Amino acid sequence: MNTKQLDRIHTGKGFIAALDQSGGSTPKALLQYGIQEDRYSNEEEMFALVHEMRTRIIKSPAFNSEHILGAILFENTMDRFIDGQATADYLWDQKGIVPFLKIDQGLAEPENGVQLMKPIPGLDDLLKRAVQKNIFGTKMRSLIKEAYPAGIQKVVEQQFAIARQIASVGLVPIIEPEVDIHSKDKQQAEKLLKQEISTQLAALDKDVKVMLKLSIPTEDNFYSDFIEDPHVVRVVALSGGYTQSEANDKLARNHGLIASFSRALSQGLSDQQTDEEFSTMLARSTQAIYEASIT
């Protein structure tokens, strides 16, 4: 584990940029960016375009370590290059931004009010490659739709079981059991989730470090205990479908919680913008998210 990167994530001011749309979410990300589906005819062309978009974001002067602590990448992005340098190395060497990797393969079908992660075939090999490519940590997402105790317990148990596997190779796992912001019993689901996470944190070996990526809670500062937990490097928030303004307002009310936004970060960016327009819009977003993250 890179101790400089660990210290930056643990104590630094800023937020984590989520640049990890993959599979089914990639066409939506491209549409949001102004690229219609008739611009590509197969998956390789699609991923080439999304890499161009991510490269434009990463190389922008507005994407800098003054505001951004880390960036979460999709596997395809990890395997590509920026100016001849592997993406993760470019982030750290040129930008001072810590690289993470999304490892999950999407969500299983809904059951017991939740969606577990699909099986992750070849996970051992992926983690080895991540270490070789100087990735610091990983991210994996589940989804909670209802306050169903048995379902939430399964989500957290699955997350922590894989987190232990990730930590065993020296990577820091970001555990992401998202609570749907549209859930009719979101607050009760958060209470059940907090109980299950607390149980799992208490059972970790003393040297295991994790991060938590959680929906912005209904009750302000609800996750403050996790921020102080010795196992937890950082607690970060997902935007979950809120607009950037909504997400920033809610985040600012939760002291010590920092952003890890995807859609809210790229809101307003367009393929049709000039580089100056693009950087101006991105600078506006990074500044606003940064300010909400350091309250």
Short mmCIF file of C-alpha atoms in Angstrom, two decimals:
data_model
loop_
_atom_site.label_atom_id
_atom_site.label_comp_id
_atom_site.label_asym_id
_atom_site.label_seq_id
_atom_site.Cartn_x
_atom_site.Cartn_y
_atom_site.Cartn_z
CA MET A 1 0.00 0.00 0.00
CA ASN A 2 1.26 3.45 -0.91
CA THR A 3 1.48 5.26 2.44
CA LYS A 4 1.53 8.71 0.82
CA GLN A 5 -1.72 7.92 -0.94
CA LEU A 6 -3.21 6.49 2.26
CA ASP A 7 -2.38 9.67 4.15
CA ARG A 8 -3.83 11.83 1.38
CA ILE A 9 -7.12 9.95 1.34
CA HIS A 10 -7.34 9.80 5.14
CA THR A 11 -6.49 13.41 5.97
CA GLY A 12 -6.66 15.43 2.75
CA LYS A 13 -9.26 18.07 1.91
CA GLY A 14 -11.32 17.47 -1.19
CA PHE A 15 -13.50 14.81 -2.76
CA ILE A 16 -13.30 11.64 -4.84
CA ALA A 17 -14.36 11.84 -8.47
CA ALA A 18 -16.32 8.83 -9.75
CA LEU A 19 -15.37 8.25 -13.40
CA ASP A 20 -16.44 4.60 -13.39
CA GLN A 21 -19.57 4.31 -15.53
CA SER A 22 -19.42 0.94 -17.29
CA GLY A 23 -21.49 -1.50 -19.29
CA GLY A 24 -25.11 -0.39 -19.39
CA SER A 25 -24.41 2.99 -17.82
CA THR A 26 -21.87 4.07 -20.44
CA PRO A 27 -24.42 5.01 -23.17
CA LYS A 28 -26.26 7.15 -20.60
CA ALA A 29 -23.02 8.88 -19.62
CA LEU A 30 -22.23 9.58 -23.26
CA LEU A 31 -25.75 10.91 -23.90
CA GLN A 32 -25.40 13.24 -20.92
CA TYR A 33 -22.14 14.40 -22.50
CA GLY A 34 -23.89 15.04 -25.84
CA ILE A 35 -22.73 11.98 -27.78
CA GLN A 36 -25.62 10.18 -29.48
CA GLU A 37 -25.65 6.43 -30.07
CA ASP A 38 -25.19 6.93 -33.84
CA ARG A 39 -21.62 8.13 -33.09
CA TYR A 40 -20.52 4.53 -32.42
CA SER A 41 -21.41 1.14 -33.86
CA ASN A 42 -19.90 -1.33 -31.39
CA GLU A 43 -18.68 -1.62 -27.81
CA GLU A 44 -15.04 -0.87 -28.63
CA GLU A 45 -15.97 2.41 -30.34
CA MET A 46 -18.23 3.27 -27.40
CA PHE A 47 -15.49 2.71 -24.85
CA ALA A 48 -13.00 4.65 -26.98
CA LEU A 49 -15.37 7.63 -26.90
CA VAL A 50 -15.92 7.38 -23.16
CA HIS A 51 -12.16 7.23 -22.66
CA GLU A 52 -11.82 10.40 -24.70
CA MET A 53 -14.40 12.01 -22.42
CA ARG A 54 -12.63 10.85 -19.26
CA THR A 55 -9.25 11.89 -20.65
CA ARG A 56 -10.64 15.36 -21.33
CA ILE A 57 -11.89 15.58 -17.75
CA ILE A 58 -8.66 14.28 -16.22
CA LYS A 59 -6.39 16.51 -18.33
CA SER A 60 -8.44 19.62 -17.68
CA PRO A 61 -6.73 22.21 -15.44
CA ALA A 62 -9.92 22.16 -13.37
CA PHE A 63 -9.33 18.50 -12.47
CA ASN A 64 -6.57 18.98 -9.92
CA SER A 65 -5.34 17.87 -6.51
CA GLU A 66 -6.36 21.18 -4.92
CA HIS A 67 -9.95 19.94 -4.98
CA ILE A 68 -9.79 16.23 -5.81
CA LEU A 69 -8.28 13.51 -3.62
CA GLY A 70 -8.97 10.46 -5.76
CA ALA A 71 -10.67 9.16 -8.88
CA ILE A 72 -12.55 5.89 -9.39
CA LEU A 73 -11.89 4.23 -12.74
CA PHE A 74 -13.63 1.52 -14.75
CA GLU A 75 -11.46 -1.50 -15.66
CA ASN A 76 -11.39 -0.45 -19.30
CA THR A 77 -10.07 2.98 -18.29
CA MET A 78 -7.39 1.42 -16.05
CA ASP A 79 -6.15 -0.57 -19.05
CA ARG A 80 -5.90 2.50 -21.31
CA PHE A 81 -3.36 5.32 -21.46
CA ILE A 82 -3.25 9.10 -21.25
CA ASP A 83 -0.36 10.74 -23.12
CA GLY A 84 1.43 7.40 -23.26
CA GLN A 85 1.16 6.75 -19.52
CA ALA A 86 -1.14 4.23 -17.84
CA THR A 87 -4.21 6.06 -16.56
CA ALA A 88 -3.60 5.31 -12.88
CA ASP A 89 0.03 6.42 -13.12
CA TYR A 90 -0.99 9.59 -14.97
CA LEU A 91 -3.47 10.45 -12.23
CA TRP A 92 -0.91 10.10 -9.46
CA ASP A 93 2.29 11.22 -11.20
CA GLN A 94 0.89 14.14 -13.18
CA LYS A 95 -2.08 15.18 -11.05
CA GLY A 96 -1.41 13.98 -7.51
CA ILE A 97 -4.80 12.21 -7.52
CA VAL A 98 -5.15 8.73 -5.99
CA PRO A 99 -6.49 6.02 -8.39
CA PHE A 100 -9.27 3.57 -7.47
CA LEU A 101 -10.88 0.79 -9.53
CA LYS A 102 -14.53 -0.25 -9.81
CA ILE A 103 -14.58 -4.06 -9.54
CA ASP A 104 -18.24 -5.09 -9.38
CA GLN A 105 -20.04 -6.54 -12.39
CA GLY A 106 -23.38 -4.89 -11.74
CA LEU A 107 -26.42 -5.79 -9.69
CA ALA A 108 -28.32 -9.05 -9.34
CA GLU A 109 -32.10 -9.16 -9.64
CA PRO A 110 -34.07 -7.63 -6.74
CA GLU A 111 -34.72 -9.95 -3.81
CA ASN A 112 -35.69 -9.23 -0.20
CA GLY A 113 -35.81 -5.51 -0.94
CA VAL A 114 -32.20 -5.32 -2.16
CA GLN A 115 -29.96 -5.99 -5.11
CA LEU A 116 -26.80 -7.86 -4.24
CA MET A 117 -23.73 -7.71 -6.44
CA LYS A 118 -23.52 -10.20 -9.27
CA PRO A 119 -20.70 -12.75 -8.96
CA ILE A 120 -17.31 -11.28 -9.89
CA PRO A 121 -15.54 -13.93 -12.02
CA GLY A 122 -11.77 -13.63 -12.15
CA LEU A 123 -11.64 -11.31 -9.15
CA ASP A 124 -8.28 -12.62 -7.94
CA ASP A 125 -6.69 -11.92 -11.32
CA LEU A 126 -8.31 -8.47 -11.51
CA LEU A 127 -6.96 -7.54 -8.09
CA LYS A 128 -3.47 -8.71 -9.07
CA ARG A 129 -3.63 -6.54 -12.20
CA ALA A 130 -4.84 -3.61 -10.14
CA VAL A 131 -1.85 -3.94 -7.82
CA GLN A 132 0.50 -4.17 -10.82
CA LYS A 133 -1.05 -1.01 -12.30
CA ASN A 134 -0.56 0.94 -9.05
CA ILE A 135 -4.23 1.16 -8.10
CA PHE A 136 -4.73 2.19 -4.45
CA GLY A 137 -8.21 0.86 -3.77
CA THR A 138 -11.39 -0.58 -5.22
CA LYS A 139 -15.12 0.17 -5.27
CA MET A 140 -18.13 -2.14 -5.36
CA ARG A 141 -21.83 -1.24 -5.29
CA SER A 142 -24.98 -2.90 -3.96
CA LEU A 143 -28.44 -1.33 -3.80
CA ILE A 144 -30.97 -1.23 -0.96
CA LYS A 145 -34.54 -0.39 -1.96
CA GLU A 146 -36.52 -1.35 1.14
CA ALA A 147 -35.97 -1.52 4.90
CA TYR A 148 -35.96 -5.31 4.91
CA PRO A 149 -33.57 -6.58 7.63
CA ALA A 150 -32.64 -9.91 6.05
CA GLY A 151 -31.89 -8.30 2.71
CA ILE A 152 -29.76 -5.52 4.19
CA GLN A 153 -27.84 -8.06 6.26
CA LYS A 154 -27.02 -10.04 3.10
CA VAL A 155 -25.85 -6.89 1.31
CA VAL A 156 -23.45 -5.94 4.09
CA GLU A 157 -22.18 -9.49 4.61
CA GLN A 158 -21.43 -9.83 0.90
CA GLN A 159 -19.68 -6.45 0.80
CA PHE A 160 -17.45 -7.18 3.77
CA ALA A 161 -16.59 -10.72 2.65
CA ILE A 162 -15.24 -9.36 -0.64
CA ALA A 163 -13.65 -6.40 1.17
CA ARG A 164 -11.53 -8.82 3.21
CA GLN A 165 -10.36 -10.48 -0.01
CA ILE A 166 -9.44 -7.08 -1.45
CA ALA A 167 -7.61 -5.95 1.69
CA SER A 168 -5.60 -9.17 1.72
CA VAL A 169 -3.71 -8.06 -1.42
CA GLY A 170 -2.95 -4.60 -0.04
CA LEU A 171 -5.77 -2.62 -1.66
CA VAL A 172 -8.27 -0.47 0.23
CA PRO A 173 -11.88 -1.45 -0.57
CA ILE A 174 -14.63 1.14 -0.89
CA ILE A 175 -17.78 -0.57 0.40
CA GLU A 176 -20.85 0.93 -1.28
CA PRO A 177 -24.25 -0.31 -0.06
CA GLU A 178 -26.33 2.45 -1.65
CA VAL A 179 -29.74 3.21 -0.20
CA ASP A 180 -32.14 4.28 -2.96
CA ILE A 181 -32.95 7.97 -2.37
CA HIS A 182 -36.49 7.27 -3.61
CA SER A 183 -37.13 4.49 -1.09
CA LYS A 184 -40.34 5.10 0.86
CA ASP A 185 -38.59 3.93 4.05
CA LYS A 186 -35.11 5.32 3.37
CA GLN A 187 -34.47 6.45 6.96
CA GLN A 188 -35.38 3.06 8.45
CA ALA A 189 -33.20 1.33 5.85
CA GLU A 190 -30.30 3.58 6.91
CA LYS A 191 -30.78 2.60 10.55
CA LEU A 192 -30.66 -1.10 9.68
CA LEU A 193 -27.66 -0.52 7.42
CA LYS A 194 -25.76 1.31 10.14
CA GLN A 195 -26.31 -1.57 12.57
CA GLU A 196 -25.04 -4.15 10.10
CA ILE A 197 -21.98 -2.08 9.11
CA SER A 198 -21.12 -1.51 12.77
CA THR A 199 -21.24 -5.25 13.42
CA GLN A 200 -18.97 -5.99 10.46
CA LEU A 201 -16.47 -3.24 11.32
CA ALA A 202 -16.15 -4.60 14.85
CA ALA A 203 -15.31 -8.05 13.44
CA LEU A 204 -12.46 -6.87 11.17
CA ASP A 205 -8.87 -7.73 11.99
CA LYS A 206 -7.21 -4.70 13.54
CA ASP A 207 -4.98 -3.94 10.53
CA VAL A 208 -7.75 -4.03 7.89
CA LYS A 209 -8.64 -0.64 6.43
CA VAL A 210 -11.80 0.10 4.45
CA MET A 211 -13.73 3.05 3.09
CA LEU A 212 -17.48 3.50 3.09
CA LYS A 213 -19.46 5.06 0.25
CA LEU A 214 -23.00 5.78 1.42
CA SER A 215 -26.10 7.65 0.33
CA ILE A 216 -26.35 11.04 2.00
CA PRO A 217 -28.35 10.21 5.14
CA THR A 218 -31.82 11.49 5.96
CA GLU A 219 -30.62 12.50 9.44
CA ASP A 220 -27.69 14.90 9.32
CA ASN A 221 -24.38 13.52 10.68
CA PHE A 222 -25.94 10.06 11.03
CA TYR A 223 -22.68 8.38 10.00
CA SER A 224 -20.35 10.40 12.21
CA ASP A 225 -19.46 7.27 14.23
CA PHE A 226 -18.03 5.66 11.11
CA ILE A 227 -15.87 8.70 10.39
CA GLU A 228 -14.15 8.15 13.75
CA ASP A 229 -13.83 4.35 13.44
CA PRO A 230 -10.16 3.22 13.33
CA HIS A 231 -10.89 0.75 10.51
CA VAL A 232 -12.37 3.46 8.27
CA VAL A 233 -10.00 5.51 6.11
CA ARG A 234 -12.78 7.82 4.88
CA VAL A 235 -16.55 7.99 4.56
CA VAL A 236 -17.70 9.35 1.22
CA ALA A 237 -21.14 10.14 -0.17
CA LEU A 238 -22.72 9.24 -3.49
CA SER A 239 -25.05 11.67 -5.20
CA GLY A 240 -27.63 8.96 -5.85
CA GLY A 241 -29.60 10.83 -8.49
CA TYR A 242 -29.78 14.18 -6.72
CA THR A 243 -28.86 17.17 -8.83
CA GLN A 244 -25.48 18.69 -8.11
CA SER A 245 -27.06 21.55 -6.16
CA GLU A 246 -29.26 19.20 -4.08
CA ALA A 247 -26.38 16.83 -3.38
CA ASN A 248 -24.05 19.65 -2.35
CA ASP A 249 -26.65 21.19 -0.03
CA LYS A 250 -27.30 17.87 1.70
CA LEU A 251 -23.61 16.99 1.87
CA ALA A 252 -22.69 20.32 3.47
CA ARG A 253 -24.91 19.49 6.44
CA ASN A 254 -22.91 16.34 7.20
CA HIS A 255 -19.59 17.29 8.80
CA GLY A 256 -16.67 15.08 7.84
CA LEU A 257 -18.55 13.40 5.00
CA ILE A 258 -16.97 14.08 1.59
CA ALA A 259 -18.33 13.64 -1.92
CA SER A 260 -17.75 10.84 -4.37
CA PHE A 261 -20.01 12.08 -7.14
CA SER A 262 -20.41 10.84 -10.71
CA ARG A 263 -23.43 12.34 -12.46
CA ALA A 264 -23.30 15.42 -10.22
CA LEU A 265 -19.64 15.97 -11.16
CA SER A 266 -20.16 15.73 -14.92
CA GLN A 267 -23.41 17.71 -14.95
CA GLY A 268 -23.25 20.41 -17.62
CA LEU A 269 -20.20 19.02 -19.46
CA SER A 270 -20.61 18.59 -23.20
CA ASP A 271 -18.69 17.23 -26.16
CA GLN A 272 -19.74 20.36 -28.06
CA GLN A 273 -18.07 22.77 -25.62
CA THR A 274 -14.77 24.41 -26.41
CA ASP A 275 -11.93 23.44 -24.09
CA GLU A 276 -12.29 26.78 -22.33
CA GLU A 277 -16.04 26.33 -21.86
CA PHE A 278 -15.51 22.75 -20.71
CA SER A 279 -12.86 23.67 -18.13
CA THR A 280 -14.92 26.61 -16.88
CA MET A 281 -17.93 24.36 -16.28
CA LEU A 282 -15.80 21.64 -14.66
CA ALA A 283 -14.06 24.21 -12.45
CA ARG A 284 -17.44 25.48 -11.30
CA SER A 285 -18.52 21.93 -10.40
CA THR A 286 -15.31 20.91 -8.65
CA GLN A 287 -15.26 24.12 -6.61
CA ALA A 288 -18.87 23.67 -5.48
CA ILE A 289 -18.41 19.98 -4.59
CA TYR A 290 -15.14 20.76 -2.81
CA GLU A 291 -16.75 23.46 -0.69
CA ALA A 292 -19.57 21.10 0.29
CA SER A 293 -17.00 18.43 1.20
CA ILE A 294 -14.89 20.53 3.55
CA THR A 295 -17.64 21.90 5.81
#
